[in-house]
CSV table of C-alpha atoms in Angstrom, one decimal:
chain,number,residue,atom,x,y,z
A,889,MET,CA,-0.8,-20.9,-11.1
A,890,LYS,CA,2.0,-23.0,-12.5
A,891,VAL,CA,4.7,-24.7,-10.4
A,892,VAL,CA,7.6,-26.6,-12.1
A,893,LEU,CA,10.7,-28.3,-10.6
A,894,LEU,CA,13.7,-26.7,-12.2
A,895,ALA,CA,16.5,-28.6,-10.3
A,896,TYR,CA,17.2,-30.6,-7.2
A,897,THR,CA,20.2,-32.2,-5.5
A,898,PRO,CA,21.1,-35.4,-7.4
A,899,ALA,CA,20.6,-38.7,-5.4
A,900,PRO,CA,19.0,-36.8,-2.5
A,901,GLU,CA,18.6,-39.8,-0.2
A,902,GLN,CA,22.2,-40.9,-0.6
A,903,THR,CA,23.4,-37.4,0.0
A,904,VAL,CA,21.5,-37.2,3.2
A,905,ALA,CA,22.6,-40.6,4.4
A,906,ALA,CA,26.3,-39.8,3.5
A,907,ALA,CA,26.1,-36.5,5.4
A,908,ALA,CA,24.7,-38.3,8.5
A,909,ARG,CA,27.1,-41.2,8.4
A,910,LEU,CA,30.1,-39.0,7.9
A,911,CYS,CA,29.8,-37.8,11.4
A,912,TYR,CA,30.6,-41.2,12.7
A,913,SER,CA,32.9,-42.6,10.0
A,914,ASP,CA,36.6,-42.4,9.2
A,915,THR,CA,36.0,-43.3,5.6
A,916,ASP,CA,36.7,-40.7,2.9
A,917,VAL,CA,33.7,-38.9,1.5
A,918,GLU,CA,33.6,-40.4,-2.0
A,919,ALA,CA,33.9,-44.0,-0.8
A,920,LEU,CA,31.3,-43.4,1.8
A,921,ARG,CA,28.9,-42.0,-0.7
A,922,GLU,CA,29.4,-44.8,-3.2
A,923,SER,CA,28.9,-47.5,-0.5
A,924,ILE,CA,25.3,-46.4,0.2
A,925,SER,CA,22.7,-48.0,-2.1
A,926,LEU,CA,19.3,-46.3,-2.6
A,927,LYS,CA,17.6,-48.9,-0.5
A,928,LYS,CA,20.0,-48.4,2.4
A,929,ALA,CA,19.8,-44.6,2.0
A,930,GLU,CA,16.0,-44.7,2.3
A,931,GLN,CA,16.2,-46.9,5.4
A,932,PHE,CA,18.8,-44.5,6.9
A,933,VAL,CA,16.5,-41.5,6.1
A,934,GLU,CA,13.6,-43.2,7.9
A,935,MET,CA,15.9,-43.9,10.9
A,936,LEU,CA,16.9,-40.2,11.0
A,937,ASP,CA,13.3,-39.2,11.0
A,938,GLY,CA,12.7,-41.4,14.0
A,939,PHE,CA,15.5,-39.7,15.8
A,940,GLY,CA,14.3,-36.3,14.9
A,941,HIS,CA,17.7,-35.6,13.4
A,942,GLU,CA,17.0,-33.1,10.7
A,943,SER,CA,20.3,-31.2,10.0
A,944,PRO,CA,21.5,-33.8,7.4
A,945,VAL,CA,18.5,-33.1,5.1
A,946,GLU,CA,19.7,-29.4,4.8
A,947,HIS,CA,22.2,-30.7,2.3
A,948,VAL,CA,19.5,-31.4,-0.2
A,949,SER,CA,17.7,-28.5,-2.0
A,950,PHE,CA,14.9,-28.1,-4.5
A,951,THR,CA,14.5,-25.3,-7.0
A,952,PHE,CA,11.0,-24.4,-8.3
A,953,GLY,CA,9.8,-22.0,-11.0
A,954,ILE,CA,6.5,-20.5,-9.9
A,955,GLU,CA,4.2,-18.4,-12.2
A,956,GLY,CA,0.7,-17.0,-12.2
A,957,VAL,CA,0.8,-15.9,-8.6
A,958,SER,CA,0.0,-12.5,-7.0
A,959,ARG,CA,2.2,-10.0,-5.2
A,960,SER,CA,0.1,-10.9,-2.2
A,961,PHE,CA,1.5,-14.5,-2.5
A,962,LEU,CA,5.0,-13.0,-2.7
A,963,ALA,CA,4.5,-11.1,0.5
A,964,GLN,CA,3.6,-14.3,2.3
A,965,VAL,CA,6.1,-16.7,0.8
A,966,THR,CA,9.1,-14.5,1.5
A,967,ARG,CA,8.3,-14.8,5.2
A,968,HIS,CA,10.1,-18.1,4.9
A,969,ARG,CA,13.5,-16.7,5.3
A,970,LEU,CA,15.6,-19.9,4.9
A,971,ALA,CA,15.2,-19.9,1.2
A,972,SER,CA,16.4,-18.1,-1.9
A,973,TYR,CA,14.2,-16.0,-4.2
A,974,SER,CA,14.5,-14.4,-7.6
A,975,VAL,CA,11.4,-12.4,-8.5
A,976,GLN,CA,10.4,-10.6,-11.6
A,977,SER,CA,11.0,-6.9,-10.9
A,978,GLN,CA,8.3,-4.2,-11.3
A,979,ARG,CA,11.2,-1.7,-11.5
A,980,TYR,CA,12.5,-3.1,-14.7
A,981,VAL,CA,9.6,-4.9,-16.3
A,982,ARG,CA,6.7,-2.9,-17.4
A,983,GLN,CA,3.3,-4.4,-16.7
A,984,ASP,CA,2.3,-4.8,-20.4
A,985,PRO,CA,0.2,-6.8,-20.7
A,986,PHE,CA,-1.2,-6.2,-17.2
A,987,LEU,CA,-2.0,-9.6,-15.7
A,988,TYR,CA,-3.7,-10.1,-12.3
A,989,ILE,CA,-4.9,-12.9,-10.1
A,990,THR,CA,-8.6,-13.3,-9.3
A,991,PRO,CA,-9.6,-15.0,-6.0
A,992,PRO,CA,-12.0,-17.9,-6.5
A,993,ALA,CA,-14.6,-16.4,-4.2
A,994,ILE,CA,-14.7,-13.3,-6.5
A,995,ALA,CA,-14.6,-15.3,-9.7
A,996,SER,CA,-17.6,-17.4,-8.6
A,997,ASP,CA,-19.8,-14.3,-8.3
A,998,SER,CA,-20.6,-12.5,-11.6
A,999,ALA,CA,-21.5,-9.2,-9.9
A,1000,LEU,CA,-18.3,-9.2,-7.8
A,1001,LEU,CA,-16.2,-10.3,-10.7
A,1002,ALA,CA,-17.5,-7.4,-12.9
A,1003,GLU,CA,-16.7,-4.9,-10.1
A,1004,TYR,CA,-13.3,-6.5,-9.6
A,1005,GLN,CA,-12.4,-6.4,-13.2
A,1006,GLN,CA,-13.4,-2.7,-13.4
A,1007,MET,CA,-11.1,-2.0,-10.5
A,1008,MET,CA,-8.2,-3.8,-12.2
A,1009,GLN,CA,-8.8,-1.8,-15.4
A,1010,GLN,CA,-8.7,1.5,-13.4
A,1011,ALA,CA,-5.5,0.4,-11.8
A,1012,VAL,CA,-3.8,-0.4,-15.1
A,1013,GLU,CA,-5.0,2.9,-16.7
A,1014,SER,CA,-3.6,4.9,-13.8
A,1015,TYR,CA,-0.4,3.0,-14.0
A,1016,ASN,CA,0.0,3.7,-17.8
A,1017,GLN,CA,-0.9,7.3,-17.4
A,1018,LEU,CA,1.6,7.8,-14.6
A,1019,ALA,CA,4.3,5.9,-16.5
A,1020,ASP,CA,3.8,7.8,-19.7
A,1021,ALA,CA,3.8,11.2,-18.0
A,1022,LEU,CA,6.9,10.4,-16.0
A,1023,GLU,CA,8.7,9.1,-19.0
A,1024,THR,CA,8.1,12.3,-20.9
A,1025,ARG,CA,9.4,14.3,-18.0
A,1026,TYR,CA,12.5,12.2,-17.6
A,1027,VAL,CA,13.3,12.2,-21.3
A,1028,SER,CA,13.4,16.0,-21.3
A,1029,LYS,CA,15.5,16.1,-18.2
A,1030,LEU,CA,18.0,13.5,-19.4
A,1031,MET,CA,18.4,15.2,-22.8
A,1032,GLU,CA,19.0,18.5,-21.1
A,1033,GLU,CA,21.8,16.8,-19.1
A,1034,GLY,CA,23.5,15.8,-22.4
A,1035,MET,CA,22.1,12.3,-23.1
A,1036,THR,CA,21.1,11.3,-26.6
A,1037,GLU,CA,17.4,10.9,-27.2
A,1038,GLN,CA,17.7,7.2,-27.8
A,1039,ASN,CA,19.5,6.6,-24.5
A,1040,ALA,CA,17.3,9.1,-22.7
A,1041,ARG,CA,14.1,7.2,-23.7
A,1042,LYS,CA,15.6,3.9,-22.7
A,1043,LYS,CA,16.6,5.1,-19.3
A,1044,ALA,CA,13.5,7.2,-18.8
A,1045,GLU,CA,11.1,4.2,-19.2
A,1046,LYS,CA,12.8,2.4,-16.3
A,1047,MET,CA,12.8,5.5,-14.1
A,1048,ALA,CA,9.1,6.0,-14.9
A,1049,ILE,CA,7.8,2.5,-14.1
A,1050,GLU,CA,9.8,2.5,-10.9
A,1051,ASP,CA,7.4,5.2,-9.5
A,1052,ALA,CA,4.3,4.2,-11.5
A,1053,ARG,CA,4.3,0.8,-9.9
A,1054,TYR,CA,3.0,2.2,-6.6
A,1055,VAL,CA,-0.5,2.2,-7.9
A,1056,LEU,CA,-0.4,-1.5,-8.8
A,1057,PRO,CA,-2.6,-3.8,-6.6
A,1058,ASN,CA,-1.6,-6.9,-4.7
A,1059,ALA,CA,-3.5,-8.8,-7.4
A,1060,CYS,CA,-0.8,-8.1,-9.9
A,1061,GLU,CA,0.7,-11.3,-11.4
A,1062,THR,CA,4.3,-12.1,-10.7
A,1063,LYS,CA,6.7,-15.0,-11.2
A,1064,MET,CA,9.7,-16.3,-9.3
A,1065,ILE,CA,12.4,-18.9,-8.8
A,1066,LEU,CA,12.5,-20.3,-5.3
A,1067,THR,CA,15.0,-22.6,-3.7
A,1068,MET,CA,14.6,-24.3,-0.3
A,1069,ASN,CA,16.4,-27.2,1.4
A,1070,VAL,CA,14.4,-30.1,2.6
A,1071,ARG,CA,14.3,-29.0,6.2
A,1072,SER,CA,12.8,-25.6,5.2
A,1073,LEU,CA,10.4,-27.3,2.8
A,1074,ARG,CA,9.1,-29.6,5.5
A,1075,ASN,CA,8.5,-26.5,7.7
A,1076,PHE,CA,6.9,-24.7,4.7
A,1077,PHE,CA,4.5,-27.7,4.2
A,1078,ARG,CA,3.6,-27.9,7.8
A,1079,LEU,CA,2.4,-24.3,7.8
A,1080,ARG,CA,1.2,-23.7,4.2
A,1081,CYS,CA,-0.6,-27.0,3.4
A,1082,CYS,CA,-2.8,-26.4,6.4
A,1083,ASN,CA,-6.5,-25.6,5.8
A,1084,ARG,CA,-6.0,-22.3,7.7
A,1085,ALA,CA,-3.3,-21.1,5.2
A,1086,GLN,CA,-4.5,-18.5,2.6
A,1087,TRP,CA,-5.9,-20.2,-0.5
A,1088,GLU,CA,-3.2,-19.1,-3.0
A,1089,ILE,CA,-0.1,-20.1,-1.0
A,1090,ARG,CA,-1.8,-23.3,0.1
A,1091,ALA,CA,-2.4,-24.2,-3.6
A,1092,VAL,CA,1.3,-23.6,-4.4
A,1093,ALA,CA,2.4,-25.6,-1.3
A,1094,LEU,CA,0.3,-28.6,-2.2
A,1095,GLU,CA,1.6,-28.7,-5.7
A,1096,MET,CA,5.2,-28.3,-4.4
A,1097,LEU,CA,4.5,-31.2,-2.0
A,1098,ARG,CA,3.2,-33.4,-4.8
A,1099,ILE,CA,6.4,-32.8,-6.8
A,1100,CYS,CA,8.7,-33.4,-3.9
A,1101,CYS,CA,6.9,-36.7,-3.0
A,1102,GLU,CA,7.2,-37.8,-6.6
A,1103,VAL,CA,11.0,-37.1,-6.7
A,1104,SER,CA,11.9,-38.3,-3.2
A,1105,PRO,CA,9.2,-40.1,-1.4
A,1106,ALA,CA,11.6,-41.2,1.4
A,1107,LEU,CA,12.4,-37.6,2.3
A,1108,PHE,CA,8.8,-36.4,2.3
A,1109,HIS,CA,6.8,-39.4,3.3
A,1110,ASN,CA,5.7,-37.6,6.5
A,1111,ALA,CA,5.6,-34.1,5.0
A,1112,GLY,CA,2.4,-32.0,5.1
A,1113,PRO,CA,0.4,-29.9,7.5
A,1114,SER,CA,0.8,-30.5,11.3
A,1115,CYS,CA,-2.3,-32.7,11.5
A,1116,CYS,CA,-0.6,-35.2,9.1
A,1117,CYS,CA,2.7,-35.3,10.9
A,1118,GLY,CA,2.0,-35.4,14.6
A,1119,GLY,CA,-1.1,-33.5,15.4
A,1120,CYS,CA,-2.9,-30.2,14.8
A,1121,THR,CA,-1.0,-27.2,16.3
A,1122,GLU,CA,-3.7,-24.6,15.6
A,1123,GLY,CA,-5.5,-25.1,19.0
A,1124,LYS,CA,-8.9,-23.3,19.1
A,1125,MET,CA,-8.2,-22.1,15.5
A,1126,SER,CA,-8.2,-25.6,14.1
A,1127,CYS,CA,-10.3,-26.2,11.0
A,1128,GLY,CA,-11.7,-29.3,12.7
A,1129,LYS,CA,-11.3,-31.3,9.5
A,1130,ALA,CA,-8.1,-33.3,10.3
A,1131,LYS,CA,-9.4,-36.5,8.8
A,1132,GLU,CA,-10.4,-34.9,5.5
A,1133,VAL,CA,-7.0,-33.1,5.3
A,1134,GLN,CA,-5.1,-36.4,6.1
A,1135,GLN,CA,-6.9,-38.2,3.3
A,1136,LYS,CA,-6.1,-35.4,0.8
A,1137,ILE,CA,-2.4,-35.4,1.8
A,1138,GLU,CA,-2.2,-39.2,1.5
A,1139,VAL,CA,-3.5,-39.0,-2.1
A,1140,ILE,CA,-0.7,-36.5,-2.8
A,1141,ARG,CA,2.0,-38.6,-1.1
A,1142,ASN,CA,0.9,-41.6,-3.2
A,1143,GLY,CA,1.4,-39.7,-6.4
A,1144,THR,CA,-2.1,-38.9,-7.5
A,1145,LYS,CA,-3.4,-35.3,-7.9
């Protein structure tokens, strides 16, 4: 897994403070923005948090590049709808080489790992067989329709992998670019940094939280799972390890992995 910060709104704290103050000021926008120092902006952000006033933080967004994650992760992360996603397409990118994610529980058991690897090998062999057979069929069809062989082969490959991908497992590796505003990120961290979140999306969420805290500690000083920003909301499903989780999140907030 690899998570990198590609871009974020410049001067995030001042942007949030300016957006909030504009609602009650007759000063022009540029003058208002320039009048807010970083220290004052951080104090203003803290005051907004105390009010529970979250809409101004929507003006700040973070864009991440995420690699080495599974299609299973993709299915989970896209449930967070207030975000933008660009994902490597299996329609247009042939899985060659075929990369896949191995769950830690499987990787730690040699017998299970051997069986898992065999299943992945079978999947990629089926994928390649289907892709090759379909490509041959489509080349002939396209050439019969008057297309040159070179163009037919180029188009046929894309048409073939579009159908061959159906045999690929959830373990198949993918990569994406993801953008969220601060309000959506805070909600994402509440849900996905939790011990009850699935291991892969939790690992990504914790790394994203570490990066956000490093860039803008004022905006994310209370970010994390619900047990770290109010109280556990899992009820009877709670992991029962709130203190342990709080200590881990505190380390991340303080800038240490």
